Amino acid sequence: MQDHPITGPGGLSYLPSHFDRAAQEELVETVRSIVTDAPLFQPAMPRTGKPFSVKMSNCGPLGWVADIDGYRYQPFHPRTGRPWPPMPAILTDLWAGLAPGVPAPEACLVNFYEAGARMGLHQDSDEQMFDAPVISVSLGDTATFRIGGLTRKDPTTSFRLQSGDVVVLGGAARLAFHGIDRVLSGTSTLLKNGGRINLTLRRVTAA
Ligand code: MD6
Ligand code: FE
């Protein structure tokens, strides 16, 4: 990551082992209660309807959804029609610690990767403002995270995200293209059945 143009203050921050094992276990319990209330759903690509390999849920006042009609934030689950469960304090505390003074997060997207799942190169650009960072937490199996620049053609670099690691995309890196190349099965004992969870916290609306 050294010398990459989007690193540095206000850009990409990588915080390895930000959460210790006990905190990771607490986060997994929190995710379990979120998906009990708001079950994982299978998002699909707009227009084509091709399903994602990653399953999703959300907590907070807004949730990100993807289906044949497009990408958007909405206040209710696409299948149950119920509001998303509230954002837990462990996540609002993370935000307050890493983005002090920034308006509170409104959406936490829960991504669940089973063996073989990946996420193509994308920008997080469905929010109404980009002043706030996007903060992500990785849990379970290690993944290869790829990040580039502000256009899809820019050169990319990759590094591994392990359970407990936190990534912040802010400032010049807020709209950088990024994705998950692969999840390395069997690299963590946190999730009994393996796989990987990634949580991304976002501010969606202007304050
Ligand atoms: C993942 N992460 O780690 C996918 N987006 O599974 C993201 O798409 C992401 O890690 C915005 C900011 C940080 C991220
Ligand atoms: Fe993203």
mmCIF file of C-alpha atoms in Angstrom, residues 14-204:
data_model
loop_
_atom_site.group_PDB
_atom_site.id
_atom_site.type_symbol
_atom_site.label_atom_id
_atom_site.label_comp_id
_atom_site.label_asym_id
_atom_site.label_seq_id
_atom_site.Cartn_x
_atom_site.Cartn_y
_atom_site.Cartn_z
ATOM 1 C CA TYR A 14 -6.177 0.011 7.270
ATOM 2 C CA LEU A 15 -6.472 -0.865 10.967
ATOM 3 C CA PRO A 16 -5.361 -4.491 11.429
ATOM 4 C CA SER A 17 -6.740 -6.320 14.503
ATOM 5 C CA HIS A 18 -8.824 -3.315 15.529
ATOM 6 C CA PHE A 19 -11.231 -5.742 17.256
ATOM 7 C CA ASP A 20 -9.808 -8.462 19.508
ATOM 8 C CA ARG A 21 -11.273 -11.973 19.628
ATOM 9 C CA ALA A 22 -13.771 -11.170 22.394
ATOM 10 C CA ALA A 23 -15.052 -8.136 20.489
ATOM 11 C CA GLN A 24 -15.244 -10.195 17.280
ATOM 12 C CA GLU A 25 -17.398 -12.758 19.120
ATOM 13 C CA GLU A 26 -19.657 -9.969 20.379
ATOM 14 C CA LEU A 27 -19.962 -8.671 16.802
ATOM 15 C CA VAL A 28 -20.903 -12.140 15.526
ATOM 16 C CA GLU A 29 -23.641 -12.414 18.176
ATOM 17 C CA THR A 30 -24.882 -8.978 17.128
ATOM 18 C CA VAL A 31 -24.961 -10.030 13.463
ATOM 19 C CA ARG A 32 -26.848 -13.205 14.421
ATOM 20 C CA SER A 33 -29.572 -11.166 16.070
ATOM 21 C CA ILE A 34 -29.715 -8.790 13.078
ATOM 22 C CA VAL A 35 -30.214 -11.636 10.590
ATOM 23 C CA THR A 36 -32.785 -13.308 12.839
ATOM 24 C CA ASP A 37 -34.885 -10.155 12.572
ATOM 25 C CA ALA A 38 -33.845 -9.192 9.008
ATOM 26 C CA PRO A 39 -32.966 -12.425 7.155
ATOM 27 C CA LEU A 40 -30.131 -12.543 4.626
ATOM 28 C CA PHE A 41 -31.453 -11.914 1.110
ATOM 29 C CA GLN A 42 -29.844 -12.511 -2.258
ATOM 30 C CA PRO A 43 -29.267 -9.233 -4.096
ATOM 31 C CA ALA A 44 -29.307 -9.107 -7.907
ATOM 32 C CA MET A 45 -27.726 -6.952 -10.574
ATOM 33 C CA PRO A 46 -29.901 -4.179 -11.953
ATOM 34 C CA ARG A 47 -31.272 -4.829 -15.483
ATOM 35 C CA THR A 48 -29.888 -8.360 -15.840
ATOM 36 C CA GLY A 49 -31.187 -9.717 -12.527
ATOM 37 C CA LYS A 50 -28.036 -11.844 -12.189
ATOM 38 C CA PRO A 51 -27.765 -12.842 -8.510
ATOM 39 C CA PHE A 52 -24.804 -11.715 -6.396
ATOM 40 C CA SER A 53 -22.698 -14.476 -4.848
ATOM 41 C CA VAL A 54 -22.773 -12.515 -1.570
ATOM 42 C CA LYS A 55 -25.917 -12.542 0.623
ATOM 43 C CA MET A 56 -26.913 -9.375 2.449
ATOM 44 C CA SER A 57 -28.876 -7.783 5.256
ATOM 45 C CA ASN A 58 -28.737 -4.384 6.968
ATOM 46 C CA CYS A 59 -29.261 -2.606 10.233
ATOM 47 C CA GLY A 60 -29.908 1.047 10.968
ATOM 48 C CA PRO A 61 -32.612 3.407 9.671
ATOM 49 C CA LEU A 62 -31.663 2.709 6.039
ATOM 50 C CA GLY A 63 -30.476 -0.386 4.221
ATOM 51 C CA TRP A 64 -28.777 -0.871 0.857
ATOM 52 C CA VAL A 65 -30.577 -3.160 -1.575
ATOM 53 C CA ALA A 66 -29.876 -4.301 -5.140
ATOM 54 C CA ASP A 67 -32.451 -5.806 -7.462
ATOM 55 C CA ILE A 68 -33.578 -5.676 -11.075
ATOM 56 C CA ASP A 69 -34.799 -2.090 -10.558
ATOM 57 C CA GLY A 70 -31.446 -0.753 -9.349
ATOM 58 C CA TYR A 71 -29.305 -0.005 -6.324
ATOM 59 C CA ARG A 72 -30.851 2.093 -3.552
ATOM 60 C CA TYR A 73 -31.260 2.722 0.158
ATOM 61 C CA GLN A 74 -34.653 2.006 1.680
ATOM 62 C CA PRO A 75 -35.986 1.903 5.255
ATOM 63 C CA PHE A 76 -37.475 -1.612 5.044
ATOM 64 C CA HIS A 77 -36.398 -5.179 4.253
ATOM 65 C CA PRO A 78 -37.148 -6.128 0.615
ATOM 66 C CA ARG A 79 -38.824 -9.417 1.544
ATOM 67 C CA THR A 80 -40.379 -8.923 4.989
ATOM 68 C CA GLY A 81 -41.309 -5.248 4.499
ATOM 69 C CA ARG A 82 -40.270 -4.589 8.104
ATOM 70 C CA PRO A 83 -37.937 -1.786 9.198
ATOM 71 C CA TRP A 84 -34.281 -2.789 9.529
ATOM 72 C CA PRO A 85 -33.164 -3.600 13.099
ATOM 73 C CA PRO A 86 -31.442 -0.773 14.984
ATOM 74 C CA MET A 87 -27.721 -0.134 14.659
ATOM 75 C CA PRO A 88 -25.968 -1.657 17.710
ATOM 76 C CA ALA A 89 -23.863 0.523 20.021
ATOM 77 C CA ILE A 90 -20.649 -1.401 19.195
ATOM 78 C CA LEU A 91 -20.958 -0.076 15.615
ATOM 79 C CA THR A 92 -22.018 3.482 16.431
ATOM 80 C CA ASP A 93 -19.102 3.573 18.919
ATOM 81 C CA LEU A 94 -16.696 2.434 16.178
ATOM 82 C CA TRP A 95 -17.938 5.260 13.947
ATOM 83 C CA ALA A 96 -17.697 7.880 16.693
ATOM 84 C CA GLY A 97 -14.134 6.781 17.451
ATOM 85 C CA LEU A 98 -12.908 6.805 13.846
ATOM 86 C CA ALA A 99 -15.041 9.613 12.396
ATOM 87 C CA PRO A 100 -15.472 12.044 15.292
ATOM 88 C CA GLY A 101 -17.854 14.894 14.586
ATOM 89 C CA VAL A 102 -19.218 13.268 11.440
ATOM 90 C CA PRO A 103 -23.024 12.798 11.394
ATOM 91 C CA ALA A 104 -24.094 9.374 12.653
ATOM 92 C CA PRO A 105 -24.143 6.367 10.316
ATOM 93 C CA GLU A 106 -27.565 5.567 8.870
ATOM 94 C CA ALA A 107 -26.896 2.196 7.255
ATOM 95 C CA CYS A 108 -24.815 -0.836 8.105
ATOM 96 C CA LEU A 109 -24.697 -3.308 5.234
ATOM 97 C CA VAL A 110 -24.058 -6.901 6.310
ATOM 98 C CA ASN A 111 -22.305 -8.930 3.583
ATOM 99 C CA PHE A 112 -22.079 -12.691 4.037
ATOM 100 C CA TYR A 113 -19.592 -14.661 1.916
ATOM 101 C CA GLU A 114 -19.829 -18.431 1.669
ATOM 102 C CA ALA A 115 -16.968 -20.373 0.053
ATOM 103 C CA GLY A 116 -16.482 -19.147 -3.503
ATOM 104 C CA ALA A 117 -18.306 -15.838 -3.067
ATOM 105 C CA ARG A 118 -16.614 -12.652 -4.275
ATOM 106 C CA MET A 119 -17.449 -9.024 -4.899
ATOM 107 C CA GLY A 120 -16.548 -7.307 -8.139
ATOM 108 C CA LEU A 121 -14.750 -3.987 -8.331
ATOM 109 C CA HIS A 122 -17.204 -1.214 -7.387
ATOM 110 C CA GLN A 123 -17.502 2.282 -5.940
ATOM 111 C CA ASP A 124 -19.727 3.006 -2.940
ATOM 112 C CA SER A 125 -21.608 5.833 -4.653
ATOM 113 C CA ASP A 126 -25.308 5.435 -3.848
ATOM 114 C CA GLU A 127 -25.101 7.809 -0.882
ATOM 115 C CA GLN A 128 -26.323 11.401 -1.148
ATOM 116 C CA MET A 129 -23.057 12.804 0.223
ATOM 117 C CA PHE A 130 -19.453 11.673 0.214
ATOM 118 C CA ASP A 131 -18.060 13.837 3.030
ATOM 119 C CA ALA A 132 -18.427 10.964 5.487
ATOM 120 C CA PRO A 133 -16.170 7.920 5.192
ATOM 121 C CA VAL A 134 -17.294 4.343 4.733
ATOM 122 C CA ILE A 135 -16.006 2.153 7.557
ATOM 123 C CA SER A 136 -15.801 -1.627 7.218
ATOM 124 C CA VAL A 137 -15.273 -4.496 9.661
ATOM 125 C CA SER A 138 -14.177 -7.988 8.587
ATOM 126 C CA LEU A 139 -15.120 -11.129 10.546
ATOM 127 C CA GLY A 140 -14.306 -14.788 9.893
ATOM 128 C CA ASP A 141 -12.249 -16.085 6.988
ATOM 129 C CA THR A 142 -9.498 -13.924 5.486
ATOM 130 C CA ALA A 143 -10.259 -12.204 2.177
ATOM 131 C CA THR A 144 -8.199 -10.593 -0.555
ATOM 132 C CA PHE A 145 -9.288 -6.950 -0.818
ATOM 133 C CA ARG A 146 -8.435 -5.075 -4.027
ATOM 134 C CA ILE A 147 -8.404 -1.298 -4.269
ATOM 135 C CA GLY A 148 -7.602 1.077 -7.124
ATOM 136 C CA GLY A 149 -8.306 4.673 -7.993
ATOM 137 C CA LEU A 150 -11.219 6.818 -9.045
ATOM 138 C CA THR A 151 -11.704 5.166 -12.431
ATOM 139 C CA ARG A 152 -12.159 1.499 -13.156
ATOM 140 C CA LYS A 153 -9.030 1.512 -15.334
ATOM 141 C CA ASP A 154 -6.661 2.825 -12.633
ATOM 142 C CA PRO A 155 -4.021 0.395 -11.360
ATOM 143 C CA THR A 156 -5.033 -1.617 -8.310
ATOM 144 C CA THR A 157 -3.276 -3.133 -5.352
ATOM 145 C CA SER A 158 -4.472 -5.915 -3.074
ATOM 146 C CA PHE A 159 -3.983 -6.942 0.525
ATOM 147 C CA ARG A 160 -5.553 -9.412 2.923
ATOM 148 C CA LEU A 161 -8.293 -8.571 5.381
ATOM 149 C CA GLN A 162 -8.377 -10.780 8.454
ATOM 150 C CA SER A 163 -10.995 -11.190 11.143
ATOM 151 C CA GLY A 164 -11.090 -8.079 13.334
ATOM 152 C CA ASP A 165 -9.547 -5.784 10.728
ATOM 153 C CA VAL A 166 -11.137 -2.402 9.963
ATOM 154 C CA VAL A 167 -10.852 -0.412 6.728
ATOM 155 C CA VAL A 168 -11.811 3.249 6.373
ATOM 156 C CA LEU A 169 -12.392 4.782 2.942
ATOM 157 C CA GLY A 170 -12.469 8.545 3.381
ATOM 158 C CA GLY A 171 -11.252 11.689 1.712
ATOM 159 C CA ALA A 172 -9.589 10.979 -1.619
ATOM 160 C CA ALA A 173 -10.268 7.249 -1.234
ATOM 161 C CA ARG A 174 -13.989 7.602 -0.527
ATOM 162 C CA LEU A 175 -14.902 6.877 -4.156
ATOM 163 C CA ALA A 176 -12.012 4.536 -4.970
ATOM 164 C CA PHE A 177 -12.904 1.341 -6.830
ATOM 165 C CA HIS A 178 -12.530 -1.737 -4.630
ATOM 166 C CA GLY A 179 -13.718 -5.323 -4.314
ATOM 167 C CA ILE A 180 -13.093 -8.774 -2.875
ATOM 168 C CA ASP A 181 -11.186 -11.168 -5.141
ATOM 169 C CA ARG A 182 -11.617 -14.236 -2.982
ATOM 170 C CA VAL A 183 -12.239 -15.585 0.499
ATOM 171 C CA LEU A 184 -9.679 -18.058 1.837
ATOM 172 C CA SER A 185 -11.625 -20.970 3.349
ATOM 173 C CA GLY A 186 -10.519 -22.346 6.690
ATOM 174 C CA THR A 187 -8.436 -19.335 7.745
ATOM 175 C CA SER A 188 -10.536 -18.443 10.823
ATOM 176 C CA THR A 189 -12.298 -20.292 13.627
ATOM 177 C CA LEU A 190 -14.652 -17.396 14.430
ATOM 178 C CA LEU A 191 -17.645 -18.642 12.421
ATOM 179 C CA LYS A 192 -18.542 -22.257 13.198
ATOM 180 C CA ASN A 193 -19.497 -23.031 9.610
ATOM 181 C CA GLY A 194 -16.780 -20.881 8.054
ATOM 182 C CA GLY A 195 -17.299 -18.030 5.637
ATOM 183 C CA ARG A 196 -16.811 -14.322 6.030
ATOM 184 C CA ILE A 197 -18.910 -11.406 7.250
ATOM 185 C CA ASN A 198 -18.166 -7.821 6.276
ATOM 186 C CA LEU A 199 -20.003 -4.902 7.837
ATOM 187 C CA THR A 200 -19.923 -1.490 6.115
ATOM 188 C CA LEU A 201 -21.136 1.590 7.925
ATOM 189 C CA ARG A 202 -22.370 4.508 5.838
ATOM 190 C CA ARG A 203 -23.851 7.962 6.206
ATOM 191 C CA VAL A 204 -26.453 8.186 3.425
#
